[in-house]
Amino acid sequence: MTRVAILISGGGSNMLRLVQDMLAGGHAEPVLVASNDPEASGLAKAAALGVPTAAVDHRGFGRDRAGFEAELLKPILAARPDVLCLAGFMRVLTPAFVRQFEGRMLNIHPSLLPKYPGLHTHQRALEAGDTQAGCTVHEVTAELDAGPVLGQAVVPVQPGDTAETLAARVLVQEHRLYPLVLRQFVAGDRRPVFLDHVQ
Ligand code: GRF
């Protein structure tokens, strides 16, 4: 059974959908949910579903990114994951960390990459006057938000949208897209999944 570890930083709504889909589908096993924030509320949600959790507070490491990652790697490697999913994980990982999982590390980003890598994606789409927004699941490579696209969901921008209303509409599609992409990825299928807005 494919072993999947998930990294979160906050509420973990995407993590929750991934775990629920794995438990329902039986196509993979959620072996760990880890966070850079011991207070991340997603940790309790994972534990409630019986998934082992771990947390390493990045704030204790200051600018020592490598030191933080060395500590975070301990519970991750102990869980022996085949696949590592970033889901609302808000720390930039070093190329050294990524290299250990290259080809089996996924992330979900709240924009239609390659548009708007980085932060504040919805605000940037609104400011650009885009009529469409959305989310992307991609393989993680050393370059931020730039790896091969494994799936996208398109969401229309509506008149009067704010970054918050757009983010909420996109998040609904993230929750549809990520589990679908992970199922395909685990099955060895790398064909990109494209979801159009359904409602
Ligand atoms: C959301 O903004 C989502 O778009 C991005 O990370 C944030 C938190 O997601 N992927 P989650 O609820 O922690 O999964």
PDB file of C-alpha atoms and ligand atoms in Angstrom:
ATOM      1  CA  MET A   1       0.000   0.000   0.000  1.00  0.00           C
ATOM      2  CA  THR A   2       1.388   3.432  -0.944  1.00  0.00           C
ATOM      3  CA  ARG A   3       2.340   5.372   2.179  1.00  0.00           C
ATOM      4  CA  VAL A   4       1.478   9.093   2.109  1.00  0.00           C
ATOM      5  CA  ALA A   5       2.732  11.793   4.486  1.00  0.00           C
ATOM      6  CA  ILE A   6       1.160  15.264   4.453  1.00  0.00           C
ATOM      7  CA  LEU A   7       2.690  18.581   5.590  1.00  0.00           C
ATOM      8  CA  ILE A   8       0.405  21.358   6.831  1.00  0.00           C
ATOM      9  CA  SER A   9       0.743  24.742   8.507  1.00  0.00           C
ATOM     10  CA  GLY A  10      -2.806  25.582   9.567  1.00  0.00           C
ATOM     11  CA  GLY A  11      -6.376  24.342   9.325  1.00  0.00           C
ATOM     12  CA  GLY A  12      -5.494  21.494   6.993  1.00  0.00           C
ATOM     13  CA  SER A  13      -8.740  21.460   4.993  1.00  0.00           C
ATOM     14  CA  ASN A  14      -6.895  20.001   2.001  1.00  0.00           C
ATOM     15  CA  MET A  15      -5.141  17.443   4.221  1.00  0.00           C
ATOM     16  CA  LEU A  16      -8.500  16.408   5.620  1.00  0.00           C
ATOM     17  CA  ARG A  17      -9.918  15.706   2.138  1.00  0.00           C
ATOM     18  CA  LEU A  18      -6.822  13.727   1.191  1.00  0.00           C
ATOM     19  CA  VAL A  19      -6.983  11.620   4.373  1.00  0.00           C
ATOM     20  CA  GLN A  20     -10.734  11.052   4.076  1.00  0.00           C
ATOM     21  CA  ASP A  21     -10.363  10.015   0.431  1.00  0.00           C
ATOM     22  CA  MET A  22      -7.519   7.585   1.245  1.00  0.00           C
ATOM     23  CA  LEU A  23      -9.504   6.041   4.107  1.00  0.00           C
ATOM     24  CA  ALA A  24     -12.565   5.749   1.859  1.00  0.00           C
ATOM     25  CA  GLY A  25     -10.768   4.633  -1.288  1.00  0.00           C
ATOM     26  CA  GLY A  26      -8.135   2.367   0.202  1.00  0.00           C
ATOM     27  CA  HIS A  27      -5.722   3.329  -2.578  1.00  0.00           C
ATOM     28  CA  ALA A  28      -3.102   4.673  -0.162  1.00  0.00           C
ATOM     29  CA  GLU A  29      -2.392   4.932   3.551  1.00  0.00           C
ATOM     30  CA  PRO A  30      -2.022   8.265   5.372  1.00  0.00           C
ATOM     31  CA  VAL A  31       1.010   7.514   7.580  1.00  0.00           C
ATOM     32  CA  LEU A  32       1.780  10.979   8.979  1.00  0.00           C
ATOM     33  CA  VAL A  33       0.514  14.534   9.162  1.00  0.00           C
ATOM     34  CA  ALA A  34       3.284  16.934  10.206  1.00  0.00           C
ATOM     35  CA  SER A  35       3.319  20.680  10.718  1.00  0.00           C
ATOM     36  CA  ASN A  36       5.793  23.516  11.228  1.00  0.00           C
ATOM     37  CA  ASP A  37       3.322  24.914  13.769  1.00  0.00           C
ATOM     38  CA  PRO A  38       2.486  22.863  16.882  1.00  0.00           C
ATOM     39  CA  GLU A  39      -0.729  24.912  17.155  1.00  0.00           C
ATOM     40  CA  ALA A  40      -1.944  24.010  13.659  1.00  0.00           C
ATOM     41  CA  SER A  41      -5.573  23.003  14.112  1.00  0.00           C
ATOM     42  CA  GLY A  42      -5.215  20.457  11.321  1.00  0.00           C
ATOM     43  CA  LEU A  43      -3.123  18.273  13.655  1.00  0.00           C
ATOM     44  CA  ALA A  44      -6.118  17.523  15.879  1.00  0.00           C
ATOM     45  CA  LYS A  45      -8.251  16.762  12.808  1.00  0.00           C
ATOM     46  CA  ALA A  46      -5.665  14.245  11.608  1.00  0.00           C
ATOM     47  CA  ALA A  47      -5.377  12.648  15.042  1.00  0.00           C
ATOM     48  CA  ALA A  48      -9.176  12.355  15.221  1.00  0.00           C
ATOM     49  CA  LEU A  49      -8.977  10.240  12.061  1.00  0.00           C
ATOM     50  CA  GLY A  50      -6.286   8.037  13.587  1.00  0.00           C
ATOM     51  CA  VAL A  51      -3.404   9.478  11.581  1.00  0.00           C
ATOM     52  CA  PRO A  52      -0.084   9.853  13.446  1.00  0.00           C
ATOM     53  CA  THR A  53       1.000  13.487  13.754  1.00  0.00           C
ATOM     54  CA  ALA A  54       4.187  15.444  14.435  1.00  0.00           C
ATOM     55  CA  ALA A  55       5.114  19.103  14.752  1.00  0.00           C
ATOM     56  CA  VAL A  56       8.409  20.975  14.623  1.00  0.00           C
ATOM     57  CA  ASP A  57       8.128  24.660  15.458  1.00  0.00           C
ATOM     58  CA  HIS A  58      10.092  26.485  12.747  1.00  0.00           C
ATOM     59  CA  ARG A  59      10.259  29.603  14.923  1.00  0.00           C
ATOM     60  CA  GLY A  60      12.825  27.922  17.160  1.00  0.00           C
ATOM     61  CA  PHE A  61      15.286  27.830  14.268  1.00  0.00           C
ATOM     62  CA  GLY A  62      15.310  31.482  13.207  1.00  0.00           C
ATOM     63  CA  ARG A  63      16.935  31.674   9.778  1.00  0.00           C
ATOM     64  CA  ASP A  64      18.462  28.210  10.106  1.00  0.00           C
ATOM     65  CA  ARG A  65      16.253  26.629   7.447  1.00  0.00           C
ATOM     66  CA  ALA A  66      18.460  23.552   7.171  1.00  0.00           C
ATOM     67  CA  GLY A  67      18.315  22.998  10.919  1.00  0.00           C
ATOM     68  CA  PHE A  68      14.526  23.175  10.900  1.00  0.00           C
ATOM     69  CA  GLU A  69      14.304  20.760   7.976  1.00  0.00           C
ATOM     70  CA  ALA A  70      16.736  18.304   9.584  1.00  0.00           C
ATOM     71  CA  GLU A  71      14.387  18.164  12.596  1.00  0.00           C
ATOM     72  CA  LEU A  72      11.259  17.925  10.453  1.00  0.00           C
ATOM     73  CA  LEU A  73      12.790  15.090   8.449  1.00  0.00           C
ATOM     74  CA  LYS A  74      13.031  12.861  11.538  1.00  0.00           C
ATOM     75  CA  PRO A  75       9.302  12.020  11.905  1.00  0.00           C
ATOM     76  CA  ILE A  76       8.859  12.105   8.122  1.00  0.00           C
ATOM     77  CA  LEU A  77      11.589   9.527   7.461  1.00  0.00           C
ATOM     78  CA  ALA A  78      10.413   7.459  10.437  1.00  0.00           C
ATOM     79  CA  ALA A  79       7.002   7.209   8.740  1.00  0.00           C
ATOM     80  CA  ARG A  80       8.668   5.813   5.590  1.00  0.00           C
ATOM     81  CA  PRO A  81       6.405   7.697   3.132  1.00  0.00           C
ATOM     82  CA  ASP A  82       6.346   6.810  -0.578  1.00  0.00           C
ATOM     83  CA  VAL A  83       4.688  10.139  -1.377  1.00  0.00           C
ATOM     84  CA  LEU A  84       4.878  13.517   0.391  1.00  0.00           C
ATOM     85  CA  CYS A  85       1.966  15.951  -0.067  1.00  0.00           C
ATOM     86  CA  LEU A  86       2.243  19.643   0.858  1.00  0.00           C
ATOM     87  CA  ALA A  87      -1.219  20.938   1.750  1.00  0.00           C
ATOM     88  CA  GLY A  88      -1.376  24.497   2.966  1.00  0.00           C
ATOM     89  CA  PHE A  89       2.253  24.173   4.010  1.00  0.00           C
ATOM     90  CA  MET A  90       3.594  27.710   4.224  1.00  0.00           C
ATOM     91  CA  ARG A  91       7.360  27.189   4.511  1.00  0.00           C
ATOM     92  CA  VAL A  92       9.658  27.286   1.487  1.00  0.00           C
ATOM     93  CA  LEU A  93      11.693  24.083   1.463  1.00  0.00           C
ATOM     94  CA  THR A  94      15.362  24.049   0.458  1.00  0.00           C
ATOM     95  CA  PRO A  95      16.497  22.242  -2.709  1.00  0.00           C
ATOM     96  CA  ALA A  96      18.328  19.769  -0.444  1.00  0.00           C
ATOM     97  CA  PHE A  97      15.058  18.798   1.224  1.00  0.00           C
ATOM     98  CA  VAL A  98      13.154  18.636  -2.073  1.00  0.00           C
ATOM     99  CA  ARG A  99      15.838  16.467  -3.701  1.00  0.00           C
ATOM    100  CA  GLN A 100      15.116  13.721  -1.163  1.00  0.00           C
ATOM    101  CA  PHE A 101      11.530  13.481  -2.434  1.00  0.00           C
ATOM    102  CA  GLU A 102      11.793  14.707  -6.016  1.00  0.00           C
ATOM    103  CA  GLY A 103       9.386  12.858  -8.272  1.00  0.00           C
ATOM    104  CA  ARG A 104       7.169  11.852  -5.345  1.00  0.00           C
ATOM    105  CA  MET A 105       6.332  15.204  -3.750  1.00  0.00           C
ATOM    106  CA  LEU A 106       3.143  17.153  -4.551  1.00  0.00           C
ATOM    107  CA  ASN A 107       1.814  20.593  -3.669  1.00  0.00           C
ATOM    108  CA  ILE A 108      -1.439  22.438  -4.182  1.00  0.00           C
ATOM    109  CA  HIS A 109      -1.169  26.093  -5.087  1.00  0.00           C
ATOM    110  CA  PRO A 110      -4.127  28.509  -5.247  1.00  0.00           C
ATOM    111  CA  SER A 111      -3.582  29.851  -8.766  1.00  0.00           C
ATOM    112  CA  LEU A 112      -3.533  28.612 -12.368  1.00  0.00           C
ATOM    113  CA  LEU A 113       0.237  28.136 -12.556  1.00  0.00           C
ATOM    114  CA  PRO A 114       2.414  29.312 -14.149  1.00  0.00           C
ATOM    115  CA  LYS A 115       0.424  32.463 -13.299  1.00  0.00           C
ATOM    116  CA  TYR A 116       0.998  33.866  -9.816  1.00  0.00           C
ATOM    117  CA  PRO A 117       3.589  31.665  -8.129  1.00  0.00           C
ATOM    118  CA  GLY A 118       4.174  32.754  -4.532  1.00  0.00           C
ATOM    119  CA  LEU A 119       1.746  34.514  -2.240  1.00  0.00           C
ATOM    120  CA  HIS A 120      -1.428  36.661  -2.471  1.00  0.00           C
ATOM    121  CA  THR A 121      -2.501  34.850  -5.618  1.00  0.00           C
ATOM    122  CA  HIS A 122      -6.182  35.852  -5.524  1.00  0.00           C
ATOM    123  CA  GLN A 123      -5.456  39.533  -4.904  1.00  0.00           C
ATOM    124  CA  ARG A 124      -3.036  39.500  -7.852  1.00  0.00           C
ATOM    125  CA  ALA A 125      -5.597  37.852 -10.139  1.00  0.00           C
ATOM    126  CA  LEU A 126      -8.223  40.442  -9.180  1.00  0.00           C
ATOM    127  CA  GLU A 127      -5.802  43.330  -9.678  1.00  0.00           C
ATOM    128  CA  ALA A 128      -4.933  41.952 -13.115  1.00  0.00           C
ATOM    129  CA  GLY A 129      -8.632  41.888 -13.995  1.00  0.00           C
ATOM    130  CA  ASP A 130      -8.563  38.140 -14.666  1.00  0.00           C
ATOM    131  CA  THR A 131     -11.937  36.554 -15.474  1.00  0.00           C
ATOM    132  CA  GLN A 132     -10.701  33.131 -14.366  1.00  0.00           C
ATOM    133  CA  ALA A 133      -8.774  31.881 -11.334  1.00  0.00           C
ATOM    134  CA  GLY A 134      -8.236  28.472  -9.846  1.00  0.00           C
ATOM    135  CA  CYS A 135      -5.773  26.037  -8.312  1.00  0.00           C
ATOM    136  CA  THR A 136      -2.982  23.761  -9.420  1.00  0.00           C
ATOM    137  CA  VAL A 137      -1.528  20.521  -8.088  1.00  0.00           C
ATOM    138  CA  HIS A 138       2.066  20.145  -9.221  1.00  0.00           C
ATOM    139  CA  GLU A 139       5.148  18.095  -8.526  1.00  0.00           C
ATOM    140  CA  VAL A 140       7.488  19.950  -6.203  1.00  0.00           C
ATOM    141  CA  THR A 141      10.908  20.796  -7.608  1.00  0.00           C
ATOM    142  CA  ALA A 142      13.668  23.031  -6.304  1.00  0.00           C
ATOM    143  CA  GLU A 143      12.124  26.059  -8.055  1.00  0.00           C
ATOM    144  CA  LEU A 144       9.152  27.439  -6.094  1.00  0.00           C
ATOM    145  CA  ASP A 145       5.707  26.590  -7.554  1.00  0.00           C
ATOM    146  CA  ALA A 146       7.247  25.558 -10.867  1.00  0.00           C
ATOM    147  CA  GLY A 147       7.165  21.744 -11.104  1.00  0.00           C
ATOM    148  CA  PRO A 148       5.216  19.661 -13.667  1.00  0.00           C
ATOM    149  CA  VAL A 149       1.456  20.326 -13.457  1.00  0.00           C
ATOM    150  CA  LEU A 150      -0.561  17.283 -12.398  1.00  0.00           C
ATOM    151  CA  GLY A 151      -3.954  18.962 -12.296  1.00  0.00           C
ATOM    152  CA  GLN A 152      -5.845  22.230 -12.416  1.00  0.00           C
ATOM    153  CA  ALA A 153      -9.340  23.426 -11.551  1.00  0.00           C
ATOM    154  CA  VAL A 154     -10.689  26.606 -13.156  1.00  0.00           C
ATOM    155  CA  VAL A 155     -12.949  28.969 -11.234  1.00  0.00           C
ATOM    156  CA  PRO A 156     -14.695  32.024 -12.726  1.00  0.00           C
ATOM    157  CA  VAL A 157     -14.015  35.393 -11.139  1.00  0.00           C
ATOM    158  CA  GLN A 158     -17.356  37.012 -10.350  1.00  0.00           C
ATOM    159  CA  PRO A 159     -18.168  40.738 -10.264  1.00  0.00           C
ATOM    160  CA  GLY A 160     -17.570  42.144  -6.806  1.00  0.00           C
ATOM    161  CA  ASP A 161     -15.250  39.318  -5.837  1.00  0.00           C
ATOM    162  CA  THR A 162     -12.790  40.056  -3.091  1.00  0.00           C
ATOM    163  CA  ALA A 163      -9.659  37.999  -2.409  1.00  0.00           C
ATOM    164  CA  GLU A 164     -11.641  36.304   0.351  1.00  0.00           C
ATOM    165  CA  THR A 165     -14.699  35.395  -1.739  1.00  0.00           C
ATOM    166  CA  LEU A 166     -12.482  34.181  -4.567  1.00  0.00           C
ATOM    167  CA  ALA A 167     -10.296  32.172  -2.172  1.00  0.00           C
ATOM    168  CA  ALA A 168     -13.362  30.463  -0.727  1.00  0.00           C
ATOM    169  CA  ARG A 169     -14.611  29.527  -4.222  1.00  0.00           C
ATOM    170  CA  VAL A 170     -11.164  28.208  -5.207  1.00  0.00           C
ATOM    171  CA  LEU A 171     -10.780  26.236  -1.982  1.00  0.00           C
ATOM    172  CA  VAL A 172     -13.894  24.212  -2.818  1.00  0.00           C
ATOM    173  CA  GLN A 173     -12.202  23.164  -6.051  1.00  0.00           C
ATOM    174  CA  GLU A 174      -8.921  22.424  -4.272  1.00  0.00           C
ATOM    175  CA  HIS A 175     -10.804  19.915  -2.166  1.00  0.00           C
ATOM    176  CA  ARG A 176     -12.087  18.216  -5.325  1.00  0.00           C
ATOM    177  CA  LEU A 177      -8.839  18.345  -7.292  1.00  0.00           C
ATOM    178  CA  TYR A 178      -6.179  17.213  -4.828  1.00  0.00           C
ATOM    179  CA  PRO A 179      -7.734  13.825  -3.918  1.00  0.00           C
ATOM    180  CA  LEU A 180      -8.329  13.076  -7.613  1.00  0.00           C
ATOM    181  CA  VAL A 181      -4.742  13.912  -8.508  1.00  0.00           C
ATOM    182  CA  LEU A 182      -3.329  11.874  -5.622  1.00  0.00           C
ATOM    183  CA  ARG A 183      -5.375   8.824  -6.695  1.00  0.00           C
ATOM    184  CA  GLN A 184      -3.966   9.092 -10.224  1.00  0.00           C
ATOM    185  CA  PHE A 185      -0.442   9.772  -8.971  1.00  0.00           C
ATOM    186  CA  VAL A 186      -0.539   6.688  -6.733  1.00  0.00           C
ATOM    187  CA  ALA A 187      -1.778   4.652  -9.711  1.00  0.00           C
ATOM    188  CA  GLY A 188       1.269   5.839 -11.676  1.00  0.00           C
ATOM    189  CA  ASP A 189      -0.792   7.971 -14.046  1.00  0.00           C
ATOM    190  CA  ARG A 190       0.868  11.332 -14.698  1.00  0.00           C
ATOM    191  CA  ARG A 191      -1.703  12.662 -17.191  1.00  0.00           C
ATOM    192  CA  PRO A 192      -2.860  16.088 -15.906  1.00  0.00           C
ATOM    193  CA  VAL A 193      -6.405  16.339 -14.467  1.00  0.00           C
ATOM    194  CA  PHE A 194      -8.384  19.389 -15.616  1.00  0.00           C
ATOM    195  CA  LEU A 195     -11.594  20.297 -13.794  1.00  0.00           C
ATOM    196  CA  ASP A 196     -13.878  23.005 -15.077  1.00  0.00           C
ATOM    197  CA  HIS A 197     -16.011  25.009 -12.704  1.00  0.00           C
ATOM    198  CA  VAL A 198     -19.213  23.058 -12.091  1.00  0.00           C
ATOM    199  CA  GLN A 199     -21.482  25.422 -10.196  1.00  0.00           C
TER     200      GLN A 199
HETATM  201  C1  GRF B   1      -5.425  27.800   1.327  1.00  0.00           C
HETATM  202  O1  GRF B   1      -5.324  29.162   1.005  1.00  0.00           O
HETATM  203  C2  GRF B   1      -5.146  26.989   0.119  1.00  0.00           C
HETATM  204  O2  GRF B   1      -5.498  27.711  -1.044  1.00  0.00           O
HETATM  205  C3  GRF B   1      -3.663  26.780   0.137  1.00  0.00           C
HETATM  206  O3  GRF B   1      -3.293  26.783   1.516  1.00  0.00           O
HETATM  207  C4  GRF B   1      -4.297  27.480   2.283  1.00  0.00           C
HETATM  208  C5  GRF B   1      -4.761  26.695   3.462  1.00  0.00           C
HETATM  209  O4  GRF B   1      -5.168  25.446   3.025  1.00  0.00           O
HETATM  210  N1  GRF B   1      -3.361  25.525  -0.483  1.00  0.00           N
HETATM  211  P1  GRF B   1      -5.607  24.306   4.094  1.00  0.00           P
HETATM  212  O5  GRF B   1      -7.019  24.641   4.516  1.00  0.00           O
HETATM  213  O6  GRF B   1      -4.659  24.395   5.277  1.00  0.00           O
HETATM  214  O7  GRF B   1      -5.523  23.028   3.328  1.00  0.00           O
END
